[in-house]
Amino acid sequence: MKKDADMTRYTPAEIEARWQKVWSGNDVFKAVRSADKPKYYVLEMFPYPSGRIHMGHVRNYTMGDVIARYKMATGHNVLHPMGWDAFGMPAENAAMAIGGHPKDWTYGNIADMRDQMKPLGLSIDWSREFATCDPEYYGQQQALFLDFLQAGLVYRKNAVVNWDPVDMTVLANEQVENGRGWRSGALVERRELTQWFFKISDHSEELLDALDTLENWPSKVRLMQENWIGKSRGLQFAFESINAPDGHEKIEVYTTRPDTLLGASFVGISPDHPLAKALERDNPDVAAFCTECRKGGTTEEAIETAEKLGYDTGIRVRHPFDTAHELPVYIANFILMDYGTGAIFGCPAHDQRDFEFATKYGLPIIATYLPSKEADETLTEAYVPAKTEKVFYNRGFAGSAHQTGLEAIDAAIDFCEANGIGQGVTKYRLRDWGLSRQRYWGCPIPVVHCDACGVVPEKKQNLPIELPYDVSFDVPGNPLDRHPTWRDCACPSCGKPAQRETDTMDTFVDSSWYFARFTAPRAATPTNMEDAQYWMNVDQYIGGIEHAILHLLYSRFFARAMHICGHLPASASEPFDALFTQGMVTHEIYMTRDDNDRPVYHLPEDITWTESGARLGADGPLVEVVPSAKMSKSKKNVVDPVNIISAFGADTARWFVLSDSPPERDVEWTASGAEAAFKHLSRVWNMSEKIAGMSGAGEGDEDLLRAMHACIQDVTLGVESFGFNAAIAKLYAFTATLQKSKAGAAAQREAILTLAKLMSPMTPHLSEDIWARHGQEGLITTSPWPVADEAMLVSDTITMPIQVNGKRRAEITVPADMSNEDVEKTALADAAVIRTLDGATPKKIIVVPGRIVNVVV
RNA sequence: GCCCGCGUGGUGGAAUGGUAGACACAGGAGACUUAAAAUCUCCAGGCAGAAAUGCCGUGCCGGUUCGAGUCCGGCCGCGGGUACCA
């Protein structure tokens, strides 16, 4: 005979497939404009189609799904779309490494990832799906580019790139390892190319000021953006040179510390400064030095951490305060041409970098301020106090002798302006956004180069300018450059033979407006104003903290630029009302080395832990274990969630990924615990079956319902504050309470249905099934969220800990409305308190109503 | 280098300035079972103690406070970003 338990087991595979079919059959998640309900737009940062989803994706999309489903239950018209950030380098790398075509590779990956994602049961409106490599999308992006060009938001200028002199190609920063090209191994050089730029710097002030309005963004992200934009007030002035070549009689410098002018001991110019370039032409020594400076990659990190190199040009300049005081002019490798004027004065006493430079080249170190009047002027390192700290100016020239750096800077600017030595100016660290990429797999920049007309925008009716399919990756470089026919075209202006721009756009462009496109993904223009008006802004944006600066800043700029060109309403200038930055899912990295000592990475599933360490396979070679880092395909430290889903179901994966760690924190992936989550969901399902068969009255109905209302309250607050792990802990606790309860059938039934509803954002399939098996009407997905009854949340008595001198010594239970005086008396009458006091008289008694009592002796 | 975070038991973590360790994993003991699995019950920060209880304890050092994991200052370690990885 078959046992009942066998017939009514929790079978997620069957349950999940069934309910997903019901949802999609009823178009439950299709977003349609409606005036009946408030709209709510939930968006998770869309994925790069690497081919496999990993636990970071599951975490990201599950969080968004919880919000989307919760908002649906609280009466909102929800838009929850999904797409693919599909252009980028890995597709070309794959084509080079394993053959094939970036397009086929990418669309194949998208199909695979969609297949892996759909079983998660996400509440996504798949009818809005698109990939940024769809010509329909990037054609609209080209239209935006043309509008931006017309509006003066785009221009061309020279900029430096990483140049591999062996492969003769431009390298991405990621392709430079220890200053060498990743394929050729050649020392990388910095080389100038003419490139397209967005004028984001024109919007520096606005992008900075508007940060204050982003109340629902994490303050750390706002702070990072503020520092990135880097507004500073300083002094710009010129040193007069004594013996510089013609045309370089004055050297303009910018400083944020004009108060240290009397501590100047040298002038430094960038190797890319016009003066350096002029000297380079005539002097082979200078040329050799500048060539040396241009070695290495373009990253700020590489430049800042490189050994400080200087070259004394022999040129001398006069100090603006004292024409007899001459300073040497050095070319220095750590000075950026992009910031300020590309020239500085060095004050070694108050800048560690200048200090090291001065020590190396035997330049004077002159303190201009000290901690106090008595302090020693001889410094062993740069003295760099906070600008808000009061110091003693031993070489001050403006303001009082005792003042803060900020006061001194203002006084120095005033003094200099009054004496005709330069002007106070505001500058920003933020540079214009270079969007040109010398690569195939990106959105073509829709312009044509004509010998007669110069740079000519493509006509909008010719869009999209589609990428040619017939390209090869057998030689390094951009295949568009050597394509036989694609490059040749007719000038849109004069019709004569001309050439297409072969640079494509930075993939950050693709991701800077996709959120707007989701509001009308099939529109024949970049957006549709009515849809944009209705759905924008994104009410809740969710994604990784690694995008805190670039992606979010570029998107904020794009929303403004799109408004200027009439593609978004002014109200969407800040496109993301609320931002949540989740932590990353990390994992150890397993590495061996090839014959050339280059790293080779291995998947966690290929590693076996033995007594002697981690090995590749059961008895393969030992592998190096590199500490945890963000899961990334290139490092192969990715864990495949598909195994967990097929073993335990999507609800288990969703429940587990939310339950174990706070969403904003990084989490080191471990597979243990997924099974426990499955057991818990089975327990809930079994309990539901048991309750479905119950009848009659019982004991403790009120206690059960009080616990239920407390749970409603806690889970609601938890979901609204992204405290998913804490909300789940409350659900565990309430499940235990319900399991032990002896309450009657009606109360238990109310409790299990409420539990199912509270769990439904996390475990939608299980909840749907419980709902149906209890004969409820309709879908739990579209049913309303429960509301906690205030009257059921208050209790008659409270338990208060009693501290003596801040240490917990006792606990008393008192009526909730007891006066402070009576609480004090009760506390002092407690046996443990009397024992601890040991006859001492309390000096002070602090009663925090409802919380704690502290007796101070 | 610079900017921004984070650091709590064996593990993941909880804690509006108010009982540190909720909830869970791994572990231990027990019940049920011929046995195992499954399920259920209980224990569990460290040290001392039979226990009651006491002392110590949130990376380290110092400060503010009646009271600090939480706020402030200084270190150490780890992570993210650093403008061409996405």
PDB file of N, CA and C in Angstrom, chain A residues 257 259-260 263 347-356 359 365-395 401-405:
ATOM      1  N   ARG A 257      46.515  74.778  -4.024  1.00  0.00           N
ATOM      2  CA  ARG A 257      47.131  75.250  -2.767  1.00  0.00           C
ATOM      3  C   ARG A 257      47.988  76.492  -2.989  1.00  0.00           C
ATOM      4  N   ASP A 259      48.256  78.920  -1.192  1.00  0.00           N
ATOM      5  CA  ASP A 259      48.805  79.373   0.088  1.00  0.00           C
ATOM      6  C   ASP A 259      50.233  78.850   0.309  1.00  0.00           C
ATOM      7  N   THR A 260      50.638  77.846  -0.519  1.00  0.00           N
ATOM      8  CA  THR A 260      51.979  77.290  -0.337  1.00  0.00           C
ATOM      9  C   THR A 260      52.962  77.844  -1.377  1.00  0.00           C
ATOM     10  N   GLY A 263      56.549  78.066  -0.828  1.00  0.00           N
ATOM     11  CA  GLY A 263      57.259  76.789  -0.664  1.00  0.00           C
ATOM     12  C   GLY A 263      57.601  76.157  -1.999  1.00  0.00           C
ATOM     13  N   CYS A 347      55.598  71.769  -4.481  1.00  0.00           N
ATOM     14  CA  CYS A 347      55.817  72.228  -3.118  1.00  0.00           C
ATOM     15  C   CYS A 347      56.109  70.992  -2.272  1.00  0.00           C
ATOM     16  N   PRO A 348      57.358  70.585  -2.229  1.00  0.00           N
ATOM     17  CA  PRO A 348      57.703  69.302  -1.596  1.00  0.00           C
ATOM     18  C   PRO A 348      57.323  69.227  -0.122  1.00  0.00           C
ATOM     19  N   ALA A 349      57.274  70.362   0.551  1.00  0.00           N
ATOM     20  CA  ALA A 349      56.990  70.321   1.986  1.00  0.00           C
ATOM     21  C   ALA A 349      55.569  69.852   2.280  1.00  0.00           C
ATOM     22  N   HIS A 350      54.656  70.037   1.326  1.00  0.00           N
ATOM     23  CA  HIS A 350      53.248  69.756   1.625  1.00  0.00           C
ATOM     24  C   HIS A 350      52.573  68.842   0.606  1.00  0.00           C
ATOM     25  N   ASP A 351      53.385  68.050  -0.099  1.00  0.00           N
ATOM     26  CA  ASP A 351      52.819  67.073  -1.035  1.00  0.00           C
ATOM     27  C   ASP A 351      53.821  65.921  -1.098  1.00  0.00           C
ATOM     28  N   GLN A 352      53.365  64.737  -0.732  1.00  0.00           N
ATOM     29  CA  GLN A 352      54.285  63.614  -0.593  1.00  0.00           C
ATOM     30  C   GLN A 352      54.953  63.271  -1.930  1.00  0.00           C
ATOM     31  N   ARG A 353      54.191  63.392  -3.007  1.00  0.00           N
ATOM     32  CA  ARG A 353      54.733  63.078  -4.327  1.00  0.00           C
ATOM     33  C   ARG A 353      55.859  64.055  -4.691  1.00  0.00           C
ATOM     34  N   ASP A 354      55.593  65.355  -4.424  1.00  0.00           N
ATOM     35  CA  ASP A 354      56.611  66.372  -4.679  1.00  0.00           C
ATOM     36  C   ASP A 354      57.810  66.181  -3.751  1.00  0.00           C
ATOM     37  N   PHE A 355      57.525  65.730  -2.535  1.00  0.00           N
ATOM     38  CA  PHE A 355      58.598  65.512  -1.561  1.00  0.00           C
ATOM     39  C   PHE A 355      59.572  64.459  -2.078  1.00  0.00           C
ATOM     40  N   GLU A 356      59.005  63.349  -2.576  1.00  0.00           N
ATOM     41  CA  GLU A 356      59.853  62.273  -3.091  1.00  0.00           C
ATOM     42  C   GLU A 356      60.639  62.752  -4.318  1.00  0.00           C
ATOM     43  N   THR A 359      63.442  65.073  -3.145  1.00  0.00           N
ATOM     44  CA  THR A 359      64.509  64.314  -2.508  1.00  0.00           C
ATOM     45  C   THR A 359      65.373  63.642  -3.573  1.00  0.00           C
ATOM     46  N   ILE A 365      63.382  71.807   0.108  1.00  0.00           N
ATOM     47  CA  ILE A 365      62.096  71.500   0.734  1.00  0.00           C
ATOM     48  C   ILE A 365      61.803  72.615   1.724  1.00  0.00           C
ATOM     49  N   ILE A 366      60.846  73.456   1.363  1.00  0.00           N
ATOM     50  CA  ILE A 366      60.600  74.680   2.121  1.00  0.00           C
ATOM     51  C   ILE A 366      59.198  74.633   2.732  1.00  0.00           C
ATOM     52  N   ALA A 367      59.124  74.529   4.047  1.00  0.00           N
ATOM     53  CA  ALA A 367      57.812  74.506   4.710  1.00  0.00           C
ATOM     54  C   ALA A 367      57.188  75.886   4.684  1.00  0.00           C
ATOM     55  N   THR A 368      55.886  75.933   4.417  1.00  0.00           N
ATOM     56  CA  THR A 368      55.193  77.219   4.494  1.00  0.00           C
ATOM     57  C   THR A 368      54.261  77.275   5.695  1.00  0.00           C
ATOM     58  N   TYR A 369      53.914  76.115   6.211  1.00  0.00           N
ATOM     59  CA  TYR A 369      53.148  76.080   7.465  1.00  0.00           C
ATOM     60  C   TYR A 369      53.569  74.852   8.263  1.00  0.00           C
ATOM     61  N   LEU A 370      53.343  74.956   9.563  1.00  0.00           N
ATOM     62  CA  LEU A 370      53.812  73.930  10.498  1.00  0.00           C
ATOM     63  C   LEU A 370      52.720  73.681  11.523  1.00  0.00           C
ATOM     64  N   PRO A 371      52.814  72.573  12.247  1.00  0.00           N
ATOM     65  CA  PRO A 371      51.771  72.301  13.251  1.00  0.00           C
ATOM     66  C   PRO A 371      51.689  73.422  14.294  1.00  0.00           C
ATOM     67  N   SER A 372      52.820  74.034  14.637  1.00  0.00           N
ATOM     68  CA  SER A 372      52.805  75.113  15.627  1.00  0.00           C
ATOM     69  C   SER A 372      54.007  76.017  15.375  1.00  0.00           C
ATOM     70  N   LYS A 373      54.034  77.142  16.075  1.00  0.00           N
ATOM     71  CA  LYS A 373      55.107  78.115  15.922  1.00  0.00           C
ATOM     72  C   LYS A 373      56.444  77.500  16.320  1.00  0.00           C
ATOM     73  N   GLU A 374      56.386  76.564  17.271  1.00  0.00           N
ATOM     74  CA  GLU A 374      57.612  75.998  17.826  1.00  0.00           C
ATOM     75  C   GLU A 374      58.145  74.834  16.985  1.00  0.00           C
ATOM     76  N   ALA A 375      57.315  74.311  16.066  1.00  0.00           N
ATOM     77  CA  ALA A 375      57.681  73.078  15.363  1.00  0.00           C
ATOM     78  C   ALA A 375      58.921  73.250  14.504  1.00  0.00           C
ATOM     79  N   ASP A 376      59.636  72.141  14.317  1.00  0.00           N
ATOM     80  CA  ASP A 376      60.871  72.127  13.536  1.00  0.00           C
ATOM     81  C   ASP A 376      60.540  72.272  12.050  1.00  0.00           C
ATOM     82  N   GLU A 377      61.303  73.130  11.358  1.00  0.00           N
ATOM     83  CA  GLU A 377      61.054  73.351   9.928  1.00  0.00           C
ATOM     84  C   GLU A 377      61.627  72.243   9.061  1.00  0.00           C
ATOM     85  N   THR A 378      62.509  71.434   9.618  1.00  0.00           N
ATOM     86  CA  THR A 378      63.118  70.359   8.845  1.00  0.00           C
ATOM     87  C   THR A 378      62.153  69.179   8.796  1.00  0.00           C
ATOM     88  N   LEU A 379      61.784  68.801   7.584  1.00  0.00           N
ATOM     89  CA  LEU A 379      60.766  67.746   7.449  1.00  0.00           C
ATOM     90  C   LEU A 379      61.403  66.453   6.937  1.00  0.00           C
ATOM     91  N   THR A 380      60.916  65.339   7.467  1.00  0.00           N
ATOM     92  CA  THR A 380      61.382  64.039   6.972  1.00  0.00           C
ATOM     93  C   THR A 380      60.344  63.420   6.040  1.00  0.00           C
ATOM     94  N   GLU A 381      59.178  64.010   6.042  1.00  0.00           N
ATOM     95  CA  GLU A 381      58.152  63.635   5.063  1.00  0.00           C
ATOM     96  C   GLU A 381      57.253  64.853   4.880  1.00  0.00           C
ATOM     97  N   ALA A 382      56.417  64.817   3.829  1.00  0.00           N
ATOM     98  CA  ALA A 382      55.568  65.967   3.576  1.00  0.00           C
ATOM     99  C   ALA A 382      54.587  66.144   4.735  1.00  0.00           C
ATOM    100  N   TYR A 383      54.373  67.402   5.121  1.00  0.00           N
ATOM    101  CA  TYR A 383      53.394  67.704   6.182  1.00  0.00           C
ATOM    102  C   TYR A 383      52.077  68.069   5.501  1.00  0.00           C
ATOM    103  N   VAL A 384      51.093  67.150   5.593  1.00  0.00           N
ATOM    104  CA  VAL A 384      49.828  67.326   4.862  1.00  0.00           C
ATOM    105  C   VAL A 384      48.646  67.161   5.817  1.00  0.00           C
ATOM    106  N   PRO A 385      48.360  68.192   6.606  1.00  0.00           N
ATOM    107  CA  PRO A 385      47.199  68.096   7.506  1.00  0.00           C
ATOM    108  C   PRO A 385      45.900  68.321   6.736  1.00  0.00           C
ATOM    109  N   ALA A 386      44.758  68.005   7.378  1.00  0.00           N
ATOM    110  CA  ALA A 386      43.459  68.279   6.753  1.00  0.00           C
ATOM    111  C   ALA A 386      43.324  69.784   6.534  1.00  0.00           C
ATOM    112  N   LYS A 387      42.631  70.153   5.435  1.00  0.00           N
ATOM    113  CA  LYS A 387      42.478  71.573   5.110  1.00  0.00           C
ATOM    114  C   LYS A 387      41.669  72.325   6.156  1.00  0.00           C
ATOM    115  N   THR A 388      40.978  71.581   7.008  1.00  0.00           N
ATOM    116  CA  THR A 388      40.146  72.214   8.025  1.00  0.00           C
ATOM    117  C   THR A 388      40.903  72.401   9.336  1.00  0.00           C
ATOM    118  N   GLU A 389      42.160  71.928   9.355  1.00  0.00           N
ATOM    119  CA  GLU A 389      42.944  71.993  10.589  1.00  0.00           C
ATOM    120  C   GLU A 389      43.674  73.341  10.660  1.00  0.00           C
ATOM    121  N   LYS A 390      43.710  73.911  11.867  1.00  0.00           N
ATOM    122  CA  LYS A 390      44.404  75.190  12.034  1.00  0.00           C
ATOM    123  C   LYS A 390      45.907  74.954  12.148  1.00  0.00           C
ATOM    124  N   VAL A 391      46.690  75.678  11.366  1.00  0.00           N
ATOM    125  CA  VAL A 391      48.140  75.517  11.413  1.00  0.00           C
ATOM    126  C   VAL A 391      48.816  76.879  11.508  1.00  0.00           C
ATOM    127  N   PHE A 392      50.127  76.870  11.728  1.00  0.00           N
ATOM    128  CA  PHE A 392      50.912  78.102  11.835  1.00  0.00           C
ATOM    129  C   PHE A 392      51.657  78.347  10.532  1.00  0.00           C
ATOM    130  N   TYR A 393      51.391  79.483   9.905  1.00  0.00           N
ATOM    131  CA  TYR A 393      52.048  79.808   8.630  1.00  0.00           C
ATOM    132  C   TYR A 393      53.365  80.534   8.888  1.00  0.00           C
ATOM    133  N   ASN A 394      54.457  79.784   8.738  1.00  0.00           N
ATOM    134  CA  ASN A 394      55.770  80.409   8.909  1.00  0.00           C
ATOM    135  C   ASN A 394      56.180  81.167   7.634  1.00  0.00           C
ATOM    136  N   ARG A 395      55.593  80.803   6.497  1.00  0.00           N
ATOM    137  CA  ARG A 395      55.815  81.563   5.259  1.00  0.00           C
ATOM    138  C   ARG A 395      54.455  81.901   4.638  1.00  0.00           C
ATOM    139  N   ALA A 401      48.482  84.474  10.630  1.00  0.00           N
ATOM    140  CA  ALA A 401      49.528  83.459  10.770  1.00  0.00           C
ATOM    141  C   ALA A 401      48.929  82.127  11.226  1.00  0.00           C
ATOM    142  N   HIS A 402      47.892  82.192  12.066  1.00  0.00           N
ATOM    143  CA  HIS A 402      47.219  80.968  12.507  1.00  0.00           C
ATOM    144  C   HIS A 402      45.895  80.855  11.763  1.00  0.00           C
ATOM    145  N   GLN A 403      45.786  79.931  10.863  1.00  0.00           N
ATOM    146  CA  GLN A 403      44.528  79.765  10.138  1.00  0.00           C
ATOM    147  C   GLN A 403      44.472  78.357   9.530  1.00  0.00           C
ATOM    148  N   THR A 404      43.281  77.995   9.081  1.00  0.00           N
ATOM    149  CA  THR A 404      43.142  76.691   8.435  1.00  0.00           C
ATOM    150  C   THR A 404      43.590  76.800   6.984  1.00  0.00           C
ATOM    151  N   GLY A 405      43.821  75.649   6.373  1.00  0.00           N
ATOM    152  CA  GLY A 405      44.196  75.622   4.968  1.00  0.00           C
ATOM    153  C   GLY A 405      43.150  76.303   4.106  1.00  0.00           C
TER     154      GLY A 405
END
